């Protein structure tokens, strides 16, 4: 089973519209990250949320961490063509050995903003 | 700032050939990762290195080997390439599993 479920998988909207994408899990996390990946590039970190209920804003992007720290959302206001890309959520996951962690990603939401 | 550098950027292999993907970071990070990205599958961890001299298997390690040559370099080797290994490969590094910095990727096609 996938640790992080992202929805929707694809989203195509007109410039100026608002949208929300989601990252859900049945597990509790100490923190959650959101990345954006543009075509032909590697993912780039947008934000890290740490506290349950936390809301962070990055210009037109609003990130929320669920109260129970199991889920997160990303809301974009007045989407622009430059917002086009793959949005990925990621969490630290304990792996073999004390203090050993890996970053696990969801499958992402592919956003297309049409001019 | 170079960040994470991957070579090569593109590669075409014949089935059964071997190759090594190189990755180097200049941020003095302890942790380094190799991911593969396939359509609809997101980023899947192949191997992970928490520090120089240590490596761990990730979600999809079969068919791959890695070497953490030193703190800067983490290479991924395909001993006998298969068409199922056609993918985009990303190397990443982080300091204590905080923000991950990614390279630009290697687009590998196995025919």
Coordinates of C-alpha atoms in Angstrom, one line a residue:
Chain A
X1 CA 0.0 0.0 0.0
X2 CA 1.1 3.5 -0.7
X3 CA 2.2 5.4 2.4
X4 CA 1.1 8.8 0.9
X5 CA -1.9 9.1 -1.3
X6 CA -2.1 12.2 -3.4
X7 CA -5.2 13.5 -5.2
X8 CA -6.1 14.3 -7.8
X9 CA -3.5 12.6 -9.9
X10 CA -4.1 15.1 -12.8
X11 CA -5.5 18.5 -12.8
X12 CA -6.0 20.9 -15.7
X13 CA -7.4 24.4 -15.0
X14 CA -7.6 27.8 -16.6
X15 CA -5.4 30.6 -15.6
X16 CA -6.9 32.6 -12.7
X17 CA -8.8 29.6 -11.2
X18 CA -8.2 28.4 -7.6
X19 CA -7.3 24.8 -6.8
X20 CA -6.5 22.5 -3.9
X21 CA -4.5 19.2 -4.0
X22 CA -4.3 16.7 -1.2
X23 CA -1.8 14.4 0.5
X24 CA -3.3 11.8 2.8
X25 CA -2.1 8.9 4.9
X26 CA -3.2 6.7 7.7
X27 CA 0.1 7.3 9.5
X28 CA 1.2 10.1 11.7
X29 CA 4.2 12.1 10.8
X30 CA 6.5 14.5 12.6
X31 CA 6.7 16.7 9.5
X32 CA 5.7 16.8 5.8
X33 CA 7.3 18.4 2.8
X34 CA 5.9 19.7 -0.5
X35 CA 8.0 19.8 -3.6
X36 CA 7.4 21.1 -7.1
X37 CA 9.0 19.4 -10.1
X38 CA 9.0 21.2 -13.5
X39 CA 9.4 19.2 -16.7
X40 CA 13.0 18.0 -17.2
X41 CA 14.1 19.1 -13.7
X42 CA 14.5 17.6 -10.3
X43 CA 12.0 18.3 -7.5
X44 CA 12.5 21.5 -5.5
X45 CA 11.3 22.0 -1.9
X46 CA 8.5 24.5 -1.5
X47 CA 7.7 24.1 2.2
X48 CA 8.0 21.9 5.3
X49 CA 5.1 21.8 7.8
X50 CA 5.8 20.5 11.3
X51 CA 2.9 21.4 13.7
X52 CA -0.6 19.9 13.5
X53 CA -2.9 22.5 12.2
X54 CA -0.1 24.6 10.9
X55 CA -0.8 26.9 7.9
X56 CA 2.1 28.3 5.8
X57 CA 1.8 30.8 2.9
X58 CA 4.2 31.2 0.1
X59 CA 2.8 34.0 -2.1
X60 CA -0.3 32.5 -3.8
X61 CA 0.3 29.0 -2.3
X62 CA -1.2 28.0 1.1
X63 CA -0.1 24.8 2.8
X64 CA -1.9 23.2 5.7
X65 CA -0.9 20.3 7.9
X66 CA -3.8 18.4 9.4
X67 CA -4.5 18.6 13.1
X68 CA -3.7 14.9 13.5
X69 CA -0.5 15.2 11.3
X70 CA -1.8 12.6 8.9
X71 CA -2.6 14.7 5.9
X72 CA -1.9 18.0 4.2
X73 CA -3.3 20.2 1.5
X74 CA -1.9 22.7 -1.0
X75 CA -4.2 25.5 -2.2
X76 CA -3.2 27.7 -5.1
X77 CA -5.0 31.0 -5.6
X78 CA -5.4 32.5 -9.0
X79 CA -3.2 29.9 -10.7
X80 CA -0.7 31.0 -13.3
X81 CA 0.9 29.1 -16.2
X82 CA 4.2 29.2 -14.2
X83 CA 2.5 27.0 -11.5
X84 CA 2.4 24.1 -14.0
X85 CA 4.3 21.1 -12.7
X86 CA 4.2 18.0 -10.6
X87 CA 3.5 18.6 -6.9
X88 CA 4.9 16.0 -4.6
X89 CA 4.5 15.5 -0.9
X90 CA 7.1 13.6 1.1
X91 CA 7.7 12.4 4.7
X92 CA 10.7 11.2 6.7
X93 CA 10.3 7.5 7.4
X94 CA 12.4 5.6 9.9
X95 CA 14.5 2.9 8.2
X96 CA 17.0 0.4 9.4
X97 CA 19.0 1.4 12.4
X98 CA 18.5 4.1 15.0
X99 CA 18.5 7.5 13.6
X100 CA 18.3 6.3 10.1
X101 CA 15.6 7.9 7.9
X102 CA 14.6 8.0 4.3
X103 CA 12.4 10.4 2.4
X104 CA 9.3 8.8 1.0
X105 CA 7.3 10.5 -1.7
X106 CA 3.7 10.3 -2.9
X107 CA 3.0 9.8 -6.6
X108 CA 2.2 13.4 -7.1
X109 CA -0.4 15.7 -8.7
X110 CA 0.4 16.8 -12.2
X111 CA -1.0 20.3 -12.7
X112 CA -1.5 22.1 -16.0
X113 CA -2.5 25.7 -16.0
X114 CA -3.8 26.8 -19.4
X115 CA -3.3 30.4 -20.4
Chain B
X1 CA 26.4 26.9 -6.6
X2 CA 26.7 23.4 -8.2
X3 CA 24.5 21.6 -5.6
X4 CA 24.0 18.0 -6.8
X5 CA 25.6 17.1 -10.1
X6 CA 24.6 13.9 -12.0
X7 CA 26.3 12.4 -15.0
X8 CA 25.4 11.5 -17.7
X9 CA 22.2 13.4 -18.5
X10 CA 21.1 10.9 -21.2
X11 CA 22.1 7.3 -21.9
X12 CA 20.9 4.6 -24.2
X13 CA 22.0 1.0 -23.3
X14 CA 21.4 -2.3 -24.9
X15 CA 19.9 -5.1 -22.8
X16 CA 22.7 -6.8 -20.8
X17 CA 25.1 -3.8 -20.9
X18 CA 26.4 -2.3 -17.7
X19 CA 26.9 1.3 -16.6
X20 CA 27.4 3.5 -13.6
X21 CA 25.5 6.7 -12.9
X22 CA 27.6 9.2 -11.1
X23 CA 26.4 11.7 -8.5
X24 CA 28.3 14.3 -6.5
X25 CA 27.2 17.0 -4.0
X26 CA 29.1 19.9 -2.7
X27 CA 26.9 20.8 0.3
X28 CA 28.6 18.6 2.8
X29 CA 25.5 16.6 3.3
X30 CA 25.5 13.3 5.1
X31 CA 22.6 11.6 3.4
X32 CA 22.4 10.7 -0.2
X33 CA 19.7 8.9 -2.2
X34 CA 19.0 7.4 -5.6
X35 CA 15.4 7.5 -6.9
X36 CA 13.8 6.3 -10.1
X37 CA 10.8 8.1 -11.5
X38 CA 8.4 6.4 -13.9
X39 CA 5.1 7.8 -15.2
X40 CA 2.3 7.5 -12.7
X41 CA 4.7 5.9 -10.1
X42 CA 6.2 9.0 -8.4
X43 CA 9.7 8.8 -7.0
X44 CA 10.7 5.4 -5.7
X45 CA 13.8 5.0 -3.6
X46 CA 16.4 2.6 -4.9
X47 CA 19.2 2.9 -2.4
X48 CA 20.0 5.3 0.4
X49 CA 23.2 6.2 2.3
X50 CA 22.9 7.8 5.7
X51 CA 26.6 8.5 5.9
X52 CA 29.9 7.8 4.3
X53 CA 30.5 4.0 4.4
X54 CA 26.9 3.0 4.9
X55 CA 24.2 2.1 2.3
X56 CA 20.7 0.7 2.7
X57 CA 18.2 -0.8 0.3
X58 CA 15.1 1.2 -0.5
X59 CA 11.8 0.2 -2.1
X60 CA 13.2 -1.1 -5.5
X61 CA 16.8 -2.2 -5.1
X62 CA 16.8 -5.3 -7.4
X63 CA 19.1 -5.0 -10.3
X64 CA 21.2 -2.2 -8.8
X65 CA 24.2 -1.7 -6.7
X66 CA 25.6 1.5 -5.1
X67 CA 28.9 2.8 -3.7
X68 CA 29.3 5.7 -1.3
X69 CA 32.8 6.5 -2.4
X70 CA 33.3 9.3 0.0
X71 CA 31.0 12.0 1.6
X72 CA 30.6 13.8 -1.8
X73 CA 30.0 10.9 -4.2
X74 CA 27.3 8.2 -4.4
X75 CA 27.2 6.1 -7.6
X76 CA 24.6 3.7 -8.9
X77 CA 25.5 0.7 -11.0
X78 CA 23.4 -1.4 -13.3
X79 CA 25.3 -4.6 -13.8
X80 CA 23.1 -6.1 -16.6
X81 CA 20.6 -3.5 -17.8
X82 CA 17.0 -4.6 -18.6
X83 CA 14.2 -2.8 -20.4
X84 CA 12.4 -2.5 -17.1
X85 CA 15.1 -0.2 -15.9
X86 CA 14.2 2.4 -18.5
X87 CA 13.5 5.4 -16.3
X88 CA 14.6 8.8 -15.1
X89 CA 17.1 8.5 -12.3
X90 CA 17.5 11.2 -9.7
X91 CA 20.2 11.6 -7.1
X92 CA 19.5 13.6 -4.0
X93 CA 21.2 14.7 -0.9
X94 CA 20.1 16.1 2.5
X95 CA 21.4 17.1 5.9
X96 CA 19.8 14.8 8.4
X97 CA 16.8 14.1 6.2
X98 CA 15.6 17.7 6.1
X99 CA 15.3 19.4 2.7
X100 CA 16.4 17.1 -0.1
X101 CA 18.3 18.7 -3.0
X102 CA 18.0 16.9 -6.3
X103 CA 20.2 16.7 -9.4
X104 CA 18.7 17.2 -12.8
X105 CA 18.3 13.6 -13.5
X106 CA 19.6 10.9 -15.9
X107 CA 17.3 9.7 -18.6
X108 CA 18.1 6.1 -19.3
X109 CA 16.7 4.0 -22.1
X110 CA 17.4 0.3 -22.3
X111 CA 16.6 -1.3 -25.6

